[in-house]
Amino acid sequence: MSGALATGTARAAEYNRILNGTFGSGTTDPWWANDKVSAAAVNGEMCATVAAGASDLWSALLGQNGVPFEAGQSYTMSFDAYAAAPRPMAVVIGQGVPPYQEMLKREFQLGTTKQRHSFTFTATMDFPDAGSGQMNFHLGGQSAESRICFDNVSLTGGLKAPGEGYTPPPKKVQVNQVAYVPGLSKQATLVSAATTPQTWVLKNSSGTTVATGQSTPKGLDAASGDSTHLIDFSSFDTPGTGYTLSVGAATSFPFDIATDEIKKLRYDSLAYFYHNRSGIPIEAQYVGAQYSRPAGHVDVAPNKGDSAVPCRAYLNCGYTLDVRGGWYDAGDHGKYVVNGGISAWQVLNTYERAKLIGDAAPLGDGKLNIPEKANGVPDILDEARWEVEFLLKMQAPDGLVHHKMHSEHWTGLPTRPDQDPHQRYLSATSTAATLNMAAVAAQTARIWKTIDLAFSAKALAAATKAYAAAKANPAKFDNGFDSGGGGYGDDRLTDEFYWAAAEMFTTTGEASYRADLTSSPHFKGTSLNARGFDWQSTGPLGDITLALVPNGLPAADIAATRSAFTVIADQHLAQVANEGYPTPYRTGDGGYDWGSNGLVANNISVLALAHDFTGQAKYRDGVYNALGYLLGRNPMSTSYVAGYGDQAFKNGHHRFWANQLDPALPITPPGTLSGGPKSGDRDSHAQRLIPADCKPQKCWVDHIQAYTVNEVTINWNSALAWVANWAAEKAGGTTTPVEDTTPPSAPGAPAASDITATGMKLTWNAATDAESGVKNYDVVALDGGAQRVVTTVSGTSATLTGLKADTPYTFAVVARNGANLTSAASQTTAVRTRPDTTPTSGCKVTYTANSWSSGLTASVTITNTGATAWNSWTLKFAFPGDQKLTHGWSADWTQTGTDITARNASWNGNIGPGGSTSVGFNASHSGHNPDPTAFAVNGQSCTKG
């Protein structure tokens, strides 16, 4: 047994796949129960009250989802239990989603004293980490109300420890996977325990060595647990694509030396907000077909809509509000003022800063793909206004602002916004929300004063009313615990008062706001710190406004505020100099908070502002260096910005970008920032996928259900958008290497393999280009005298699909370099696809059943093995015994004598070639229970799988 396998097996043996089985935390999370069961942690046990009338064992359920199993491996299930009166129960292990296949069911008789129950079994199904595996207790079968208590629930066995085999192994050479800016610092991280310098080699995309040097050992890095070296290749400055760094046999992901991708990120990060608009269809012409969707929460069934949202019943407010519009806050469908405030402010400040001291032209009208792109207003302001209008609508008649608005219950994953069936409610008003709205509305008023005077006046009136209401109600808190939405509770409000006063004073110049501002404990940058700012710590937002926007404060106060940024920026640089990975972020206990990447991005903006205020190059280099952490130079070897880098995250916690759960839905779109590593208190899926003893920077996984580490939110993306715009602005002009006038050499002729009726694989020898390197290859089909590009790839092989059967093809390959110069075509290769031998029709049925003395639960998987799609299907078979159908799912089930007929449901009738669907049923029997032997679909006999 290898050392790695032995270590993994040892860790797996210690791994309880049931979370919170001792209930020592005082909660039952992440256990769930159906509507017949209420459970609570009581004296270190989980006690469940089962309602009267739960006549069948399976009608009252208490369980846990996401339990991982490996098919063929042995497991031991153990638990302590007792009941108020003797009664039966069952343990059921299997699939937690349709068709709910059972792996096993074990029944037990409980007594009134605590007893240990244990059994061992071999898994027959394979459920990946945090997948659809489920363990639940069946607690029904009693006519009267009953009570059962559990403790020390454990499930051990298997070979894999938490997350083992799920997360790709990290690289040993960590780089910014996107691009280093010419003329600036270029650094990478080597993971190595060597105490002496190591030789590094920089190669271009053709594999030619263009630079070498020696690493600098840095030792053990506390935040990652890695022993690291610094690689500095700043002296090499030739623009190009596809560079790699190597040390020995270890090679980095490829990267560019260019500015094009940084400039593109400016727009992709801002596109996040249009994607998440509420109350408007997201159109394919702006985002592409895969990301388009209907408008959400516009009073079209099943939505209850946002046009007349009432308060929660306990508030008795007596009114409704039209709160259509705005941005969905995060992976859910809620809209929250306390998070919308910082998000809208950062988008607006991106423009305001650029207009005052930078370049606002790239943010002008026609620059973003949004519906308002030709209205004469800078597009970034059009996008921000969509959220600002919502914030204004959340104001109550008394001037206070409702803390949040969301659905009565959490919607499941996945759920498109237009498919949310729940009633929407306003939560209580709060001082924090009121000050958020006042600050953003005041900022809005001054920005729109020369663009739309009426809107400016409307915003200022709302801000004035809100600020007065907040002063009259200085400590009105929202408890943050309404079901169906996030909390965003905040009971420390001196920073919000300071921020709002700064915005009101800067916009109006009025003495009362000035007095509130200058008397604040946050005045002149005292709330800036190494952790950073976020929705709960908003004092620095006021500092940024005062340091940038002309106002009536003395020059000495402005200078002191700007100096606070350089002080914190210097602390960031000093910290980064001693780190293995460039992360300007530090908490008091060394851990990483929820949304650590958002805090990192905000701290990068502090470095950027320090450069704005001083012009010192060290701060500018610090920005790009730290941006590299988000773009892949981290111990996970992952770009935390979707769509950027060869290994970028893609499974963000989001109800529409849910490809991991439904292949028909899209992955996270480019330019979206993952929340990032979180040290403790992780959700149950993150607990199963991340080792409990992870170092802070390694407490992350790319999984849609792991919301504490991989959620996406408007405030994290507003931070990224601010930084991306600054980085694009300071990166300078285009870096396409115009000096390269030599095209690459011709690649080798493609060789065909793996030829089928509809596809094949082509492989060729690489082209060379000593200057800007080979960027990609076009595979060209020659149809008569015409040439057609079939596909474009970055490597030296391509898998072609969608070809016609028994058809001759002629292919060639053309190389393209970093200057977009193309080579001569390779020699051609002629090849013919194979004849199509696939039958035009065919089917396969897989039947599995779990039985007990008087009944069974069966799962049936129907596969279309033919070449023609089914628009509908009818399954028929006969029971060979006396089985009687009692209940079925995912199809319309009927029984006549021993004959069973199942017709497709409305949602699973279309099955393409190779596609399948799973259905199931329950049945009773008298003990004679053989499996059916013959199945037919649409009148054709099927093979049995």
XYZ file of N, CA, C and O in Angstrom, residues 107-213:
428
model
N -34.692 -2.209 10.128
C -35.701 -1.862 11.122
C -35.215 -2.257 12.518
O -34.511 -3.258 12.693
N -35.603 -1.442 13.518
C -35.198 -1.660 14.909
C -36.409 -1.456 15.804
O -37.323 -0.687 15.484
N -36.363 -2.103 16.942
C -37.379 -1.910 17.966
C -36.745 -1.114 19.104
O -35.733 -1.541 19.677
N -37.297 0.046 19.416
C -36.753 0.894 20.474
C -37.470 0.623 21.792
O -38.687 0.391 21.821
N -36.689 0.719 22.864
C -37.255 0.647 24.198
C -37.242 2.017 24.856
O -36.908 3.032 24.236
N -37.543 2.054 26.129
C -37.618 3.328 26.852
C -36.298 3.699 27.525
O -36.198 4.763 28.125
N -35.305 2.830 27.434
C -33.972 3.166 27.939
C -33.001 3.226 26.768
O -33.157 2.513 25.769
N -31.987 4.064 26.889
C -31.043 4.272 25.790
C -30.311 2.975 25.470
O -29.805 2.297 26.364
N -30.272 2.625 24.190
C -29.618 1.404 23.741
C -28.791 1.714 22.502
O -29.186 2.513 21.649
N -27.633 1.039 22.404
C -26.754 1.209 21.255
C -27.163 0.257 20.143
O -27.356 -0.937 20.373
N -27.307 0.799 18.919
C -27.633 -0.003 17.745
C -26.510 0.163 16.732
O -26.009 1.273 16.514
N -26.116 -0.923 16.103
C -25.010 -0.852 15.159
C -25.148 -1.954 14.118
O -25.619 -3.049 14.420
N -24.765 -1.641 12.891
C -24.753 -2.660 11.844
C -23.740 -2.262 10.779
O -23.376 -1.090 10.634
N -23.265 -3.250 10.052
C -22.275 -3.040 8.990
C -22.882 -3.451 7.656
O -23.653 -4.413 7.581
N -22.557 -2.703 6.609
C -23.098 -3.013 5.278
C -22.083 -2.596 4.226
O -21.132 -1.850 4.495
N -22.284 -3.078 3.028
C -21.455 -2.699 1.874
C -22.272 -1.815 0.951
O -23.397 -2.182 0.562
N -21.741 -0.642 0.620
C -22.456 0.299 -0.245
C -22.581 -0.266 -1.650
O -21.622 -0.802 -2.205
N -23.761 -0.171 -2.212
C -23.994 -0.620 -3.582
C -24.160 0.551 -4.543
O -24.319 0.354 -5.746
N -24.148 1.757 -4.011
C -24.258 2.948 -4.850
C -23.082 3.863 -4.557
O -22.512 3.835 -3.463
N -22.747 4.682 -5.536
C -21.607 5.583 -5.411
C -22.113 7.017 -5.372
O -22.661 7.519 -6.348
N -21.988 7.655 -4.224
C -22.395 9.047 -4.078
C -21.156 9.875 -3.782
O -20.494 9.674 -2.762
N -20.797 10.824 -4.653
C -19.582 11.616 -4.426
C -19.733 12.520 -3.218
O -20.822 12.694 -2.677
N -18.616 13.107 -2.816
C -18.642 14.028 -1.683
C -19.705 15.090 -1.890
O -19.806 15.704 -2.955
N -20.495 15.322 -0.848
C -21.537 16.348 -0.853
C -22.491 16.171 -2.030
O -23.031 17.124 -2.549
N -22.693 14.919 -2.458
C -23.613 14.647 -3.546
C -25.005 14.354 -3.017
O -25.458 14.928 -2.030
N -25.704 13.387 -3.656
C -27.098 13.143 -3.297
C -27.273 11.965 -2.359
O -28.382 11.459 -2.197
N -26.198 11.508 -1.715
C -26.339 10.460 -0.714
C -27.105 10.943 0.501
O -26.984 12.093 0.916
N -27.899 10.051 1.094
C -28.764 10.461 2.215
C -28.869 9.331 3.227
O -28.911 8.158 2.876
N -28.914 9.708 4.508
C -29.250 8.783 5.589
C -30.439 9.380 6.314
O -30.425 10.564 6.655
N -31.491 8.583 6.528
C -32.597 9.130 7.314
C -33.226 8.062 8.186
O -33.108 6.857 7.922
N -33.855 8.545 9.244
C -34.616 7.696 10.152
C -36.088 7.760 9.748
O -36.636 8.860 9.548
N -36.726 6.606 9.610
C -38.165 6.538 9.386
C -38.832 6.364 10.752
O -38.605 5.360 11.435
N -39.664 7.329 11.134
C -40.160 7.386 12.508
C -41.681 7.334 12.613
O -42.241 7.573 13.685
N -42.374 7.046 11.510
C -43.832 6.991 11.551
C -44.339 5.657 12.075
O -43.664 4.958 12.828
N -45.542 5.331 11.648
C -46.117 4.045 12.026
C -46.851 4.044 13.341
O -47.203 2.968 13.848
N -47.090 5.228 13.944
C -47.789 5.314 15.230
C -49.005 6.231 15.086
O -48.918 7.302 14.476
N -50.113 5.813 15.636
C -51.330 6.631 15.533
C -51.284 7.815 16.482
O -51.873 8.866 16.210
N -50.600 7.670 17.609
C -50.525 8.755 18.592
C -49.192 9.481 18.468
O -48.225 8.986 17.883
N -49.125 10.688 19.024
C -47.870 11.447 19.040
C -46.810 10.656 19.824
O -47.118 10.018 20.831
N -45.585 10.687 19.360
C -44.521 9.945 20.040
C -43.251 10.784 20.071
O -43.109 11.761 19.340
N -42.318 10.373 20.932
C -41.072 11.114 21.099
C -39.907 10.126 21.131
O -39.950 9.108 21.816
N -38.858 10.458 20.355
C -37.672 9.607 20.243
C -36.440 10.495 20.377
O -36.403 11.605 19.847
N -35.419 9.984 21.073
C -34.173 10.744 21.235
C -32.995 9.927 20.696
O -32.954 8.699 20.853
N -32.037 10.648 20.088
C -30.859 10.023 19.486
C -29.592 10.683 20.023
O -29.588 11.864 20.395
N -28.512 9.918 20.002
C -27.201 10.453 20.384
C -26.119 9.581 19.738
O -26.374 8.446 19.331
N -24.915 10.156 19.639
C -23.730 9.427 19.159
C -24.003 8.710 17.838
O -23.697 7.532 17.668
N -24.566 9.455 16.890
C -24.847 8.902 15.570
C -23.560 8.951 14.749
O -22.936 10.005 14.615
N -23.163 7.817 14.210
C -21.922 7.795 13.428
C -22.063 6.862 12.237
O -22.813 5.885 12.275
N -21.327 7.198 11.195
C -21.252 6.373 9.994
C -19.815 6.438 9.514
O -19.352 7.487 9.062
N -19.079 5.344 9.655
C -17.662 5.336 9.318
C -17.375 4.241 8.308
O -18.134 3.276 8.183
N -16.255 4.390 7.621
C -15.844 3.398 6.638
C -15.408 4.045 5.351
O -15.237 5.262 5.260
N -15.231 3.245 4.297
C -14.782 3.753 3.016
C -13.293 4.056 3.010
O -12.586 3.853 3.999
N -12.815 4.539 1.881
C -11.396 4.810 1.703
C -11.056 6.280 1.667
O -9.959 6.688 2.014
N -12.012 7.103 1.210
C -11.695 8.508 0.962
C -12.020 9.380 2.168
O -13.109 9.295 2.738
N -11.077 10.240 2.526
C -11.287 11.239 3.565
C -12.022 12.431 2.961
O -12.219 12.500 1.748
N -12.449 13.402 3.767
C -13.207 14.546 3.255
C -12.519 15.209 2.070
O -11.360 15.598 2.145
N -13.248 15.309 0.950
C -12.755 16.018 -0.212
C -11.702 15.300 -1.016
O -11.304 15.790 -2.078
N -11.243 14.154 -0.558
C -10.156 13.466 -1.249
C -10.607 13.051 -2.641
O -11.631 12.412 -2.824
N -9.847 13.467 -3.645
C -10.176 13.147 -5.023
C -11.141 14.116 -5.656
O -11.401 14.052 -6.854
N -11.703 15.058 -4.878
C -12.654 16.020 -5.442
C -11.935 17.265 -5.941
O -12.155 17.716 -7.058
N -11.102 17.848 -5.106
C -10.378 19.059 -5.482
C -9.088 18.678 -6.208
O -8.314 17.863 -5.702
N -8.833 19.250 -7.400
C -7.596 18.907 -8.124
C -6.364 19.218 -7.285
O -6.348 20.200 -6.528
N -5.322 18.392 -7.375
C -4.103 18.679 -6.611
C -3.501 20.003 -7.049
O -3.506 20.325 -8.242
N -2.993 20.787 -6.108
C -2.457 22.101 -6.472
C -1.141 21.981 -7.228
O -0.436 20.978 -7.147
N -0.846 23.027 -7.976
C 0.440 23.127 -8.654
C 1.535 23.413 -7.628
O 1.268 23.891 -6.521
N 2.770 23.139 -8.023
C 3.918 23.508 -7.200
C 4.431 24.900 -7.560
O 5.113 25.543 -6.759
N 4.114 25.353 -8.777
C 4.479 26.711 -9.198
C 3.182 27.477 -9.408
O 2.400 27.175 -10.313
N 2.922 28.455 -8.542
C 1.656 29.186 -8.534
C 1.849 30.556 -9.174
O 2.729 31.324 -8.772
N 1.003 30.867 -10.153
C 1.122 32.127 -10.884
C -0.234 32.806 -10.988
O -1.277 32.190 -10.766
N -0.214 34.077 -11.322
C -1.401 34.761 -11.816
C -1.729 34.109 -13.155
O -0.997 34.262 -14.126
N -2.819 33.353 -13.210
C -3.130 32.562 -14.391
C -3.634 33.393 -15.556
O -3.837 32.853 -16.655
N -3.858 34.675 -15.338
C -4.446 35.503 -16.386
C -3.373 36.313 -17.101
O -3.020 36.030 -18.247
N -2.825 37.331 -16.432
C -1.850 38.189 -17.120
C -1.064 39.024 -16.131
O -1.618 39.527 -15.146
N 0.223 39.178 -16.429
C 1.093 40.148 -15.762
C 1.204 41.369 -16.672
O 1.306 41.238 -17.897
N 1.178 42.551 -16.064
C 1.189 43.789 -16.843
C 2.625 44.155 -17.219
O 3.500 44.191 -16.347
N 2.899 44.401 -18.493
C 4.250 44.801 -18.895
C 4.719 46.034 -18.136
O 3.941 46.957 -17.855
N 5.991 46.030 -17.797
C 6.583 47.174 -17.113
C 6.434 47.165 -15.616
O 6.981 48.040 -14.941
N 5.694 46.173 -15.079
C 5.454 46.142 -13.631
C 6.012 44.849 -13.037
O 6.489 43.962 -13.746
N 5.925 44.754 -11.717
C 6.429 43.599 -10.992
C 5.747 42.313 -11.454
O 4.531 42.304 -11.712
N 6.530 41.241 -11.575
C 5.998 39.938 -11.974
C 6.563 38.890 -11.015
O 7.760 38.588 -11.045
N 5.699 38.353 -10.173
C 6.153 37.416 -9.154
C 5.271 36.169 -9.157
O 4.101 36.211 -9.539
N 5.868 35.055 -8.719
C 5.169 33.781 -8.600
C 5.635 33.102 -7.316
O 6.589 33.543 -6.673
N 4.954 32.015 -6.953
C 5.265 31.273 -5.728
C 5.636 29.842 -6.072
O 4.929 29.176 -6.834
N 6.732 29.385 -5.524
C 7.139 27.986 -5.630
C 6.878 27.308 -4.295
O 7.290 27.815 -3.247
N 6.202 26.172 -4.328
C 6.002 25.368 -3.125
C 7.129 24.351 -3.057
O 7.220 23.440 -3.883
N 8.012 24.524 -2.081
C 9.172 23.642 -1.947
C 9.732 23.737 -0.546
O 9.827 24.834 0.018
N 10.112 22.592 0.004
C 10.729 22.573 1.329
C 12.230 22.808 1.259
O 12.902 22.848 2.302
N 12.771 22.968 0.057
C 14.207 23.211 -0.093
C 14.601 24.508 0.609
O 13.872 25.503 0.564
N 15.744 24.496 1.242
C 16.218 25.691 1.959
C 17.207 26.496 1.133
O 17.697 27.529 1.594
N 17.504 26.030 -0.071
C 18.427 26.745 -0.950
C 17.673 27.208 -2.183
O 16.638 26.630 -2.555
N 18.171 28.260 -2.856
C 17.495 28.752 -4.068
C 17.364 27.657 -5.119
O 18.245 26.804 -5.274
N 16.242 27.699 -5.850
C 15.969 26.739 -6.908
C 15.954 27.456 -8.256
O 15.531 28.618 -8.360
N 16.399 26.772 -9.285
C 16.447 27.367 -10.617
C 15.061 27.335 -11.259
O 14.419 26.283 -11.320
N 14.615 28.495 -11.714
C 13.347 28.558 -12.445
C 13.606 28.869 -13.910
O 14.619 29.490 -14.271
N 12.688 28.425 -14.743
C 12.798 28.605 -16.192
C 11.484 29.176 -16.709
O 10.410 28.618 -16.434
N 11.569 30.277 -17.457
C 10.397 30.880 -18.093
C 10.428 30.518 -19.573
O 11.427 30.763 -20.259
N 9.319 29.907 -20.050
C 9.236 29.517 -21.456
C 8.055 30.203 -22.125
O 7.034 30.471 -21.480
N 8.207 30.464 -23.434
C 7.071 30.995 -24.169
C 6.177 29.849 -24.624
O 6.429 28.677 -24.317
N 5.131 30.171 -25.380
C 4.144 29.146 -25.726
C 4.701 28.076 -26.653
O 4.106 27.001 -26.786
N 5.827 28.351 -27.305
C 6.455 27.345 -28.158
C 7.383 26.429 -27.392
O 7.986 25.519 -27.960
N 7.558 26.691 -26.087
C 8.452 25.884 -25.276
C 9.885 26.355 -25.287
O 10.769 25.680 -24.751
N 10.117 27.543 -25.864
C 11.463 28.106 -25.909
C 11.767 28.828 -24.614
O 10.954 29.645 -24.142
N 12.913 28.558 -24.014
C 13.308 29.252 -22.784
C 13.642 30.707 -23.097
O 14.451 30.988 -23.984
N 13.011 31.627 -22.382
C 13.244 33.052 -22.617
C 13.881 33.732 -21.416
O 14.352 34.866 -21.517
N 13.879 33.086 -20.248
C 14.524 33.662 -19.064
C 14.712 32.569 -18.027
O 13.957 31.595 -17.978
N 15.739 32.719 -17.207
C 15.966 31.818 -16.079
C 16.403 32.643 -14.875
O 16.772 33.814 -15.005
N 16.368 32.035 -13.705
C 16.806 32.732 -12.498
C 16.743 31.812 -11.297
O 16.491 30.603 -11.424
